mmCIF file of C-alpha atoms in Angstrom:
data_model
loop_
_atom_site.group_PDB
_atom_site.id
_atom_site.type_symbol
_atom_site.label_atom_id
_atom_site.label_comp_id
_atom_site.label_asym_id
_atom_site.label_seq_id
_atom_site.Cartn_x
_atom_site.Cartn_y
_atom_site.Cartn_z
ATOM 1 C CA UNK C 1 0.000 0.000 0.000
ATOM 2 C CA UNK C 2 1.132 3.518 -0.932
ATOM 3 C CA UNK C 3 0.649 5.124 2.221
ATOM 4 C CA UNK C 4 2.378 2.642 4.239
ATOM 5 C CA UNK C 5 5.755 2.808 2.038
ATOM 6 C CA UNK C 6 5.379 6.309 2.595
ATOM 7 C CA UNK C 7 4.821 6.163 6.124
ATOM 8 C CA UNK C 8 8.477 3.926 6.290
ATOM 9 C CA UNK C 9 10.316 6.493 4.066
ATOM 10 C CA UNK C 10 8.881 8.821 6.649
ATOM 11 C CA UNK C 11 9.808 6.961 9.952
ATOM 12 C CA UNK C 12 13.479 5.742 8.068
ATOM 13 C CA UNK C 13 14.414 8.911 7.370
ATOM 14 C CA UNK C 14 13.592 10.463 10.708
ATOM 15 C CA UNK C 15 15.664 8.160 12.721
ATOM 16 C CA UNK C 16 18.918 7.978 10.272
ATOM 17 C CA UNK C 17 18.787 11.919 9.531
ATOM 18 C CA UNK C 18 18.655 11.988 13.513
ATOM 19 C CA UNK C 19 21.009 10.104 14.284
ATOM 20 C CA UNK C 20 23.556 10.586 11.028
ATOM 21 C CA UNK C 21 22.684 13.787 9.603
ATOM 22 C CA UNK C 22 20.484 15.074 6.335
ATOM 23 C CA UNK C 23 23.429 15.337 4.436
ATOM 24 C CA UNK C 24 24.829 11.714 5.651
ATOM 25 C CA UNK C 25 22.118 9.842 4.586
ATOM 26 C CA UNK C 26 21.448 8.566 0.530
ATOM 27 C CA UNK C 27 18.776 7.627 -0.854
ATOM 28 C CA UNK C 28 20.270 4.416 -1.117
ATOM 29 C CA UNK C 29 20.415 3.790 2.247
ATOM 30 C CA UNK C 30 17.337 5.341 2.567
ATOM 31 C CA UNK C 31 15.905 2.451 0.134
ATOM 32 C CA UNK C 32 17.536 -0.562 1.992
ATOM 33 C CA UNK C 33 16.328 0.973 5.843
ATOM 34 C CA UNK C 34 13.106 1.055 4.724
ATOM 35 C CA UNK C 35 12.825 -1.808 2.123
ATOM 36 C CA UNK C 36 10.730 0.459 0.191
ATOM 37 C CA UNK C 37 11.809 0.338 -3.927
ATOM 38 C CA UNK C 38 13.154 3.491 -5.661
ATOM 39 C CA UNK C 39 9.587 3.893 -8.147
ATOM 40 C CA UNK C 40 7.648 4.064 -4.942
ATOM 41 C CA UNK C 41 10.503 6.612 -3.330
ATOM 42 C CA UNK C 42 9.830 8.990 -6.192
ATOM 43 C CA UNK C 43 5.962 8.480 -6.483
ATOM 44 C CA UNK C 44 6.110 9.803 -2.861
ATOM 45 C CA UNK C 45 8.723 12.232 -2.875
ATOM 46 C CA UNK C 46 10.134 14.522 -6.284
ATOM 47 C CA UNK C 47 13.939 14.273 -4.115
ATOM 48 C CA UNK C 48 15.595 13.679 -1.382
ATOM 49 C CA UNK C 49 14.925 17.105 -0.127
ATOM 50 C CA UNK C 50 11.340 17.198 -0.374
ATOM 51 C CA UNK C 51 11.225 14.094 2.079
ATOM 52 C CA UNK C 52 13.943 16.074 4.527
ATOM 53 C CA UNK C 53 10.702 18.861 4.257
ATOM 54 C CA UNK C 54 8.422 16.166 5.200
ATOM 55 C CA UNK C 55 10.172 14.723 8.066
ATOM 56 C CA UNK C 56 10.571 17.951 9.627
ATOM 57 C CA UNK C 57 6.928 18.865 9.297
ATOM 58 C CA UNK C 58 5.771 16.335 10.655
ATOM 59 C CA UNK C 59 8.495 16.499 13.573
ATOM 60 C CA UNK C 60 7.466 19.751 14.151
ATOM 61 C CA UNK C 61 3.792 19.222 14.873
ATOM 62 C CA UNK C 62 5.042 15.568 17.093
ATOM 63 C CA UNK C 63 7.131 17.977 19.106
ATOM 64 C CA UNK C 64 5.315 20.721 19.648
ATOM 65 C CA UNK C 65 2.416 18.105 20.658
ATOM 66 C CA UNK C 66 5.076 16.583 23.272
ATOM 67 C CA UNK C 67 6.060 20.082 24.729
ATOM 68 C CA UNK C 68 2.559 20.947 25.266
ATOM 69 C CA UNK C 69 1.837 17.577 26.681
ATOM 70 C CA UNK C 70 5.264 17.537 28.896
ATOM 71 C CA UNK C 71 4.602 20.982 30.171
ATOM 72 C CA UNK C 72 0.897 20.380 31.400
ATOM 73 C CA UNK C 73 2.257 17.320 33.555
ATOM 74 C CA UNK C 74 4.504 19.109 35.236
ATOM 75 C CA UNK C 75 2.974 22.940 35.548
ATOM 76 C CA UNK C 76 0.410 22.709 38.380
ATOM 77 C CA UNK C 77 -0.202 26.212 37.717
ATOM 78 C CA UNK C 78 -0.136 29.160 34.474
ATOM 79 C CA UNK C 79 2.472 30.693 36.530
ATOM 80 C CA UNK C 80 4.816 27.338 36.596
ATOM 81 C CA UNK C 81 4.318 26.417 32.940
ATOM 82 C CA UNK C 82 7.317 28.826 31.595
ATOM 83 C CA UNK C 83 9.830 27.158 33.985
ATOM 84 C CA UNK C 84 7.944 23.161 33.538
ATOM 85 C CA UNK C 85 9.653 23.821 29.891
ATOM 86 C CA UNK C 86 13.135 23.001 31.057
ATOM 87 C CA UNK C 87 12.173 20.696 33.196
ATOM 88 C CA UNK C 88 10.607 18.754 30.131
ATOM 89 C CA UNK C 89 13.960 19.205 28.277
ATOM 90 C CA UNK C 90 16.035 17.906 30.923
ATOM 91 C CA UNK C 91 13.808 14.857 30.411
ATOM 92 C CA UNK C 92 14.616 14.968 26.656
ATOM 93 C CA UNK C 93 17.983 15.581 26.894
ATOM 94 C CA UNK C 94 18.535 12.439 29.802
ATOM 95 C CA UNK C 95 17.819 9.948 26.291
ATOM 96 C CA UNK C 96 20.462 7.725 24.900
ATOM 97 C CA UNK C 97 19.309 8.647 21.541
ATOM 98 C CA UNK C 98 19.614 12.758 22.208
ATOM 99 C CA UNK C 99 21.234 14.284 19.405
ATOM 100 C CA UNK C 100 20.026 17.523 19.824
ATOM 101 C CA UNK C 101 17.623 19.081 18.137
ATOM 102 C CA UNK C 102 16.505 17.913 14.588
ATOM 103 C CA UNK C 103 16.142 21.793 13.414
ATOM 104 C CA UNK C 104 19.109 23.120 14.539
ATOM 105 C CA UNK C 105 21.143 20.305 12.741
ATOM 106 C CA UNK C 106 18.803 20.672 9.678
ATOM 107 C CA UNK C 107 19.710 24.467 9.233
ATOM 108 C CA UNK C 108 23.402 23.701 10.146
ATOM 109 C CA UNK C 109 23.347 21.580 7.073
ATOM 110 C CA UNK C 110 21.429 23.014 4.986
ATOM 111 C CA UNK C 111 22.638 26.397 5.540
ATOM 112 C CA UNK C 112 20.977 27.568 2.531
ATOM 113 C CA UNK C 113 18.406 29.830 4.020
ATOM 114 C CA UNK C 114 16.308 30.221 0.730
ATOM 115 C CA UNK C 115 16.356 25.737 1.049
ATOM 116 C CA UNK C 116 12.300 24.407 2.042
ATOM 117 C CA UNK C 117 14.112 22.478 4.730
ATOM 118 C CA UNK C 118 15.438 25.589 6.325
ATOM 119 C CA UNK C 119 12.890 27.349 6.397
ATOM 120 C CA UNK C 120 10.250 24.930 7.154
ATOM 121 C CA UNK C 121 12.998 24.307 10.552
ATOM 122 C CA UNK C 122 13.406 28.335 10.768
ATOM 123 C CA UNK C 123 9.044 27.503 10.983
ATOM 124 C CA UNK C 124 8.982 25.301 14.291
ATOM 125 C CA UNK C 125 11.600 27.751 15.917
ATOM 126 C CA UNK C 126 8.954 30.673 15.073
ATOM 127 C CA UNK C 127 5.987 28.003 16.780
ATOM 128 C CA UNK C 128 8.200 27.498 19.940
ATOM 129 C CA UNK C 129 8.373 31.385 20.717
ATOM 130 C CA UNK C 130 4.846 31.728 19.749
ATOM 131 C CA UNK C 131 4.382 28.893 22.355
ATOM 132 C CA UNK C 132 6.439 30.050 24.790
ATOM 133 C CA UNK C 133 4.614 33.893 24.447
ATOM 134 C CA UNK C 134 1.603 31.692 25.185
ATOM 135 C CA UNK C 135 2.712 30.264 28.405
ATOM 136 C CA UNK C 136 4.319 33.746 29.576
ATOM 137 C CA UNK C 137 0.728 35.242 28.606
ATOM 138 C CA UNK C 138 -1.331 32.801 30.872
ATOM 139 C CA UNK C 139 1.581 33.892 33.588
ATOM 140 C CA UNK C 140 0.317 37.063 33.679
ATOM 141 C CA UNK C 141 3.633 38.019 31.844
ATOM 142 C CA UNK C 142 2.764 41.750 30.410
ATOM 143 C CA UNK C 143 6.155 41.437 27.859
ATOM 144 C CA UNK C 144 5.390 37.716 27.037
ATOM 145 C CA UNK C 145 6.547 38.763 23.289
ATOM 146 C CA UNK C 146 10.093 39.741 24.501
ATOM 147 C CA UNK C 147 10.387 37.241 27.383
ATOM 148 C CA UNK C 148 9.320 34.392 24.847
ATOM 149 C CA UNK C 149 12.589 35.312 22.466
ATOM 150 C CA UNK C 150 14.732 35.311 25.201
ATOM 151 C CA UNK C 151 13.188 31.796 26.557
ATOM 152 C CA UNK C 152 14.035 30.463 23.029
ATOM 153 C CA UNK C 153 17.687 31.387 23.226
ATOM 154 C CA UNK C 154 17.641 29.605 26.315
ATOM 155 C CA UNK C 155 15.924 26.680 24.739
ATOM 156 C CA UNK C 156 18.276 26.588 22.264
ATOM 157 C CA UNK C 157 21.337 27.442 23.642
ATOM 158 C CA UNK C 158 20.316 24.868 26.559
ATOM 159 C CA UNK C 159 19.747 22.331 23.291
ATOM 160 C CA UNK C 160 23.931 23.037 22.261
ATOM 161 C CA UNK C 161 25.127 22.803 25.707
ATOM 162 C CA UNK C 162 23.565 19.544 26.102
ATOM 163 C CA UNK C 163 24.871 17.841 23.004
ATOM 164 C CA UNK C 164 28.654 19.320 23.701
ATOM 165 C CA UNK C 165 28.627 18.360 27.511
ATOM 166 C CA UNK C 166 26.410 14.969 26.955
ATOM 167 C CA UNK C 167 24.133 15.529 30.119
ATOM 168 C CA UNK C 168 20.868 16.948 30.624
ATOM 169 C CA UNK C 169 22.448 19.326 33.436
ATOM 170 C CA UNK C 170 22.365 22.462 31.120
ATOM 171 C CA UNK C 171 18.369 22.427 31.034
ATOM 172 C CA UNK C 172 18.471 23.002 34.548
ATOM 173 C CA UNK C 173 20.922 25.696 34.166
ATOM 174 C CA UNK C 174 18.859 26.963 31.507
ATOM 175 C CA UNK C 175 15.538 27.342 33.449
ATOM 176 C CA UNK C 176 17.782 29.277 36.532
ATOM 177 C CA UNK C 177 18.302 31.785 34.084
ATOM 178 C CA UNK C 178 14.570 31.652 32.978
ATOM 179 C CA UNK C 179 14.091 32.187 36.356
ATOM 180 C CA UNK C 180 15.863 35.257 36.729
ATOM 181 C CA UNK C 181 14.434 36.830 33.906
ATOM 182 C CA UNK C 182 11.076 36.196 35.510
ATOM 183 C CA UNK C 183 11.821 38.097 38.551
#
């Protein structure tokens, strides 16, 4: 069935671009990971770079559902939901399989900033400030807007530091500094 050689392309690529890198990763190997034949690649997918665009939609939109997800567990309250963010990244970061995050190595390798895959990465970054603004808004956070941007570099930086030092520690860090800027 079409949709379920699709879905394998889909899942394939995901894990080997994760773990190996967009640019790492052939279409060959794609093929023989997913036992999926080359005709049914390219009835899916026009190139390799329209299923990197793929993969990171619909990581985006997994993600983003996890954040939400991870952040209600842990925020008993509006006000705690800004600082329950790092606490679901330290959780993140604490997997064997953490290789940082999937957009940040996408636009690292595919620096091209005109490139669907950047910007469609360059897109979830934009979603996790909007988020963020959301959860500083239901704080009671009157500069939400600015406070979200500055969460993101946190986020991200916090995202860096954890792949360079290999522990989960800098999402704590991260969310004292969140702290801070909430006080």
């Amino acid at each position: 069935m079409a949709t379920q050689a699709r879905q394998r392309l889909l899942t394939t690529a995901e894990e080997l671009f994760y773990a190996e890198g967009v640019r790492a990763v052939g279409v060959d190997r794609l093929l023989q990971e997913s036992g999926v034949g080359r005709a049914s690649f390219y009835r899916h997918f026009a190139s390799k770079d329209d299923l990197v665009v793929a993969v990171l939609e619909d990581r985006d939109r997994r993600w983003l559902d996890w954040l939400r997800e991870s952040v209600e567990a842990r925020a008993a309250t509006p006000e705690d939901a800004p600082l329950a963010v790092f606490d679901a990244l330290a959780e993140r970061f604490a997997r064997k399989d953490f290789r940082g995050c999937a957009f940040i190595n996408t636009m690292i390798e595919v620096a091209d900033r005109d490139s669907a895959a950047h910007r469609v990465a360059d897109r979830h970054k934009r979603r996790v400030i909007e988020y963020l603004g959301e959860l500083l808004t239901a704080a009671g956070r009157a500069d939400a807007e600015e406070l979200a941007g500055e969460f993101a570099l946190l986020v991200d930086g916090a995202i860096v530091t954890a792949v360079r030092e290999g522990t989960s520690d800098a999402a704590r860090r991260a969310g004292v500094i969140a702290g801070r800027l909430l006080n």
